[in-house]
């Protein structure tokens, strides 16, 4: 649990998700799928229910398919030693850890 708390913000950075409601829900789904933490799954589900109409549509059509693929195919984020990657560029880290940016995602 401590490592999750220590690394949550890195998840936002690597996934390039802002800290508004849509970004937070997207990151929670990623964490729920990758880490299997019940609190992340619950926050993702209830957070998604609170999204406004246009954000909900965007989440369901763009963010959700993308984040499911990133969580299942990307490297396990809690095992990454983030402290050794301070100087690396975000695109380089995304490539290293198997993350396709949302704006580049074409679906599988």
PDB file of C-alpha atoms in Angstrom:
ATOM      1  CA  UNK A   1       0.000   0.000   0.000  1.00  0.00           C
ATOM      2  CA  UNK A   2       2.834   2.389   0.802  1.00  0.00           C
ATOM      3  CA  UNK A   3       4.469   1.868  -2.604  1.00  0.00           C
ATOM      4  CA  UNK A   4       1.125   2.562  -4.276  1.00  0.00           C
ATOM      5  CA  UNK A   5       0.862   5.868  -2.426  1.00  0.00           C
ATOM      6  CA  UNK A   6       4.475   6.743  -3.238  1.00  0.00           C
ATOM      7  CA  UNK A   7       4.041   6.117  -6.954  1.00  0.00           C
ATOM      8  CA  UNK A   8       0.480   7.264  -7.747  1.00  0.00           C
ATOM      9  CA  UNK A   9       1.653  10.615  -9.134  1.00  0.00           C
ATOM     10  CA  UNK A  10       4.130   8.862 -11.448  1.00  0.00           C
ATOM     11  CA  UNK A  11       1.179   6.973 -12.919  1.00  0.00           C
ATOM     12  CA  UNK A  12      -0.424  10.300 -13.818  1.00  0.00           C
ATOM     13  CA  UNK A  13       2.808  11.521 -15.392  1.00  0.00           C
ATOM     14  CA  UNK A  14       3.588   8.420 -17.438  1.00  0.00           C
ATOM     15  CA  UNK A  15      -0.015   8.073 -18.603  1.00  0.00           C
ATOM     16  CA  UNK A  16      -0.106  11.846 -19.228  1.00  0.00           C
ATOM     17  CA  UNK A  17      -3.381  12.154 -17.348  1.00  0.00           C
ATOM     18  CA  UNK A  18      -4.210  15.449 -15.637  1.00  0.00           C
ATOM     19  CA  UNK A  19      -5.587  15.538 -12.115  1.00  0.00           C
ATOM     20  CA  UNK A  20      -9.123  16.558 -13.064  1.00  0.00           C
ATOM     21  CA  UNK A  21     -11.983  14.074 -12.655  1.00  0.00           C
ATOM     22  CA  UNK A  22     -11.624  12.371 -16.068  1.00  0.00           C
ATOM     23  CA  UNK A  23      -7.860  11.970 -15.630  1.00  0.00           C
ATOM     24  CA  UNK A  24      -8.215  10.658 -12.097  1.00  0.00           C
ATOM     25  CA  UNK A  25     -10.878   8.110 -13.077  1.00  0.00           C
ATOM     26  CA  UNK A  26      -8.692   6.922 -15.953  1.00  0.00           C
ATOM     27  CA  UNK A  27      -5.688   6.471 -13.650  1.00  0.00           C
ATOM     28  CA  UNK A  28      -7.846   4.663 -11.062  1.00  0.00           C
ATOM     29  CA  UNK A  29      -9.014   2.180 -13.708  1.00  0.00           C
ATOM     30  CA  UNK A  30      -5.373   1.605 -14.696  1.00  0.00           C
ATOM     31  CA  UNK A  31      -4.390   1.010 -11.069  1.00  0.00           C
ATOM     32  CA  UNK A  32      -7.409  -1.190 -10.415  1.00  0.00           C
ATOM     33  CA  UNK A  33      -6.594  -3.406 -13.390  1.00  0.00           C
ATOM     34  CA  UNK A  34      -2.828  -3.499 -12.876  1.00  0.00           C
ATOM     35  CA  UNK A  35      -2.607  -3.643  -9.108  1.00  0.00           C
ATOM     36  CA  UNK A  36      -5.902  -5.326  -8.243  1.00  0.00           C
ATOM     37  CA  UNK A  37      -6.453  -2.956  -5.329  1.00  0.00           C
ATOM     38  CA  UNK A  38     -10.159  -2.893  -4.371  1.00  0.00           C
ATOM     39  CA  UNK A  39     -10.023   0.805  -3.456  1.00  0.00           C
ATOM     40  CA  UNK A  40      -8.847   1.664  -6.986  1.00  0.00           C
ATOM     41  CA  UNK A  41     -11.548  -0.451  -8.614  1.00  0.00           C
ATOM     42  CA  UNK A  42     -14.207   1.132  -6.400  1.00  0.00           C
ATOM     43  CA  UNK A  43     -12.928   4.675  -6.988  1.00  0.00           C
ATOM     44  CA  UNK A  44     -12.836   4.048 -10.734  1.00  0.00           C
ATOM     45  CA  UNK A  45     -16.396   2.744 -10.885  1.00  0.00           C
ATOM     46  CA  UNK A  46     -17.953   5.402  -8.653  1.00  0.00           C
ATOM     47  CA  UNK A  47     -15.796   8.144 -10.141  1.00  0.00           C
ATOM     48  CA  UNK A  48     -16.895   7.212 -13.662  1.00  0.00           C
ATOM     49  CA  UNK A  49     -20.520   7.371 -12.535  1.00  0.00           C
ATOM     50  CA  UNK A  50     -19.947  10.988 -11.466  1.00  0.00           C
ATOM     51  CA  UNK A  51     -18.499  12.132 -14.798  1.00  0.00           C
ATOM     52  CA  UNK A  52     -20.502  14.680 -16.741  1.00  0.00           C
ATOM     53  CA  UNK A  53     -22.088  13.603 -20.010  1.00  0.00           C
ATOM     54  CA  UNK A  54     -19.306  14.653 -22.426  1.00  0.00           C
ATOM     55  CA  UNK A  55     -16.537  13.328 -20.147  1.00  0.00           C
ATOM     56  CA  UNK A  56     -18.437  10.073 -19.618  1.00  0.00           C
ATOM     57  CA  UNK A  57     -18.760   9.624 -23.385  1.00  0.00           C
ATOM     58  CA  UNK A  58     -15.058  10.387 -23.866  1.00  0.00           C
ATOM     59  CA  UNK A  59     -14.143   8.004 -21.051  1.00  0.00           C
ATOM     60  CA  UNK A  60     -16.205   5.127 -22.448  1.00  0.00           C
ATOM     61  CA  UNK A  61     -15.201   5.562 -26.091  1.00  0.00           C
ATOM     62  CA  UNK A  62     -11.552   6.656 -25.804  1.00  0.00           C
ATOM     63  CA  UNK A  63     -10.045   6.415 -22.335  1.00  0.00           C
ATOM     64  CA  UNK A  64     -11.456   3.070 -21.177  1.00  0.00           C
ATOM     65  CA  UNK A  65     -10.386   0.939 -24.184  1.00  0.00           C
ATOM     66  CA  UNK A  66      -6.979   2.629 -24.124  1.00  0.00           C
ATOM     67  CA  UNK A  67      -6.391   2.275 -20.381  1.00  0.00           C
ATOM     68  CA  UNK A  68      -7.433  -1.387 -20.305  1.00  0.00           C
ATOM     69  CA  UNK A  69      -4.858  -2.139 -22.989  1.00  0.00           C
ATOM     70  CA  UNK A  70      -2.134  -0.105 -21.251  1.00  0.00           C
ATOM     71  CA  UNK A  71      -2.792  -1.759 -17.885  1.00  0.00           C
ATOM     72  CA  UNK A  72      -2.772  -5.285 -19.286  1.00  0.00           C
ATOM     73  CA  UNK A  73       0.124  -4.919 -21.740  1.00  0.00           C
ATOM     74  CA  UNK A  74       2.388  -2.407 -19.990  1.00  0.00           C
ATOM     75  CA  UNK A  75       5.052  -3.191 -17.437  1.00  0.00           C
ATOM     76  CA  UNK A  76       3.882  -3.568 -13.826  1.00  0.00           C
ATOM     77  CA  UNK A  77       4.222   0.010 -12.562  1.00  0.00           C
ATOM     78  CA  UNK A  78       4.723  -0.746  -8.865  1.00  0.00           C
ATOM     79  CA  UNK A  79       7.863  -2.708  -9.735  1.00  0.00           C
ATOM     80  CA  UNK A  80       9.464   0.238 -11.535  1.00  0.00           C
ATOM     81  CA  UNK A  81      12.236   1.935  -9.602  1.00  0.00           C
ATOM     82  CA  UNK A  82      11.087   5.461 -10.465  1.00  0.00           C
ATOM     83  CA  UNK A  83      13.921   6.986  -8.475  1.00  0.00           C
ATOM     84  CA  UNK A  84      16.383   5.821 -11.166  1.00  0.00           C
ATOM     85  CA  UNK A  85      14.517   7.533 -14.007  1.00  0.00           C
ATOM     86  CA  UNK A  86      14.388  11.213 -12.965  1.00  0.00           C
ATOM     87  CA  UNK A  87      16.435  12.431 -15.936  1.00  0.00           C
ATOM     88  CA  UNK A  88      14.633  10.469 -18.670  1.00  0.00           C
ATOM     89  CA  UNK A  89      12.091  12.014 -21.016  1.00  0.00           C
ATOM     90  CA  UNK A  90       8.456  10.920 -20.725  1.00  0.00           C
ATOM     91  CA  UNK A  91       8.264   9.499 -24.294  1.00  0.00           C
ATOM     92  CA  UNK A  92      11.361   7.394 -23.603  1.00  0.00           C
ATOM     93  CA  UNK A  93       9.854   6.047 -20.377  1.00  0.00           C
ATOM     94  CA  UNK A  94       6.564   5.288 -22.106  1.00  0.00           C
ATOM     95  CA  UNK A  95       8.386   3.279 -24.754  1.00  0.00           C
ATOM     96  CA  UNK A  96      10.491   1.467 -22.135  1.00  0.00           C
ATOM     97  CA  UNK A  97       7.467   0.495 -20.066  1.00  0.00           C
ATOM     98  CA  UNK A  98       5.071  -0.355 -22.900  1.00  0.00           C
ATOM     99  CA  UNK A  99       2.745   2.646 -22.754  1.00  0.00           C
ATOM    100  CA  UNK A 100       1.161   4.062 -25.896  1.00  0.00           C
ATOM    101  CA  UNK A 101       0.107   7.692 -25.386  1.00  0.00           C
ATOM    102  CA  UNK A 102      -3.650   8.238 -25.638  1.00  0.00           C
ATOM    103  CA  UNK A 103      -3.279  10.611 -28.598  1.00  0.00           C
ATOM    104  CA  UNK A 104      -1.351   7.899 -30.518  1.00  0.00           C
ATOM    105  CA  UNK A 105      -3.678   5.031 -29.620  1.00  0.00           C
ATOM    106  CA  UNK A 106      -5.481   3.371 -32.523  1.00  0.00           C
ATOM    107  CA  UNK A 107      -7.065   0.457 -30.642  1.00  0.00           C
ATOM    108  CA  UNK A 108      -6.217  -3.188 -31.036  1.00  0.00           C
TER     109      UNK A 108
END
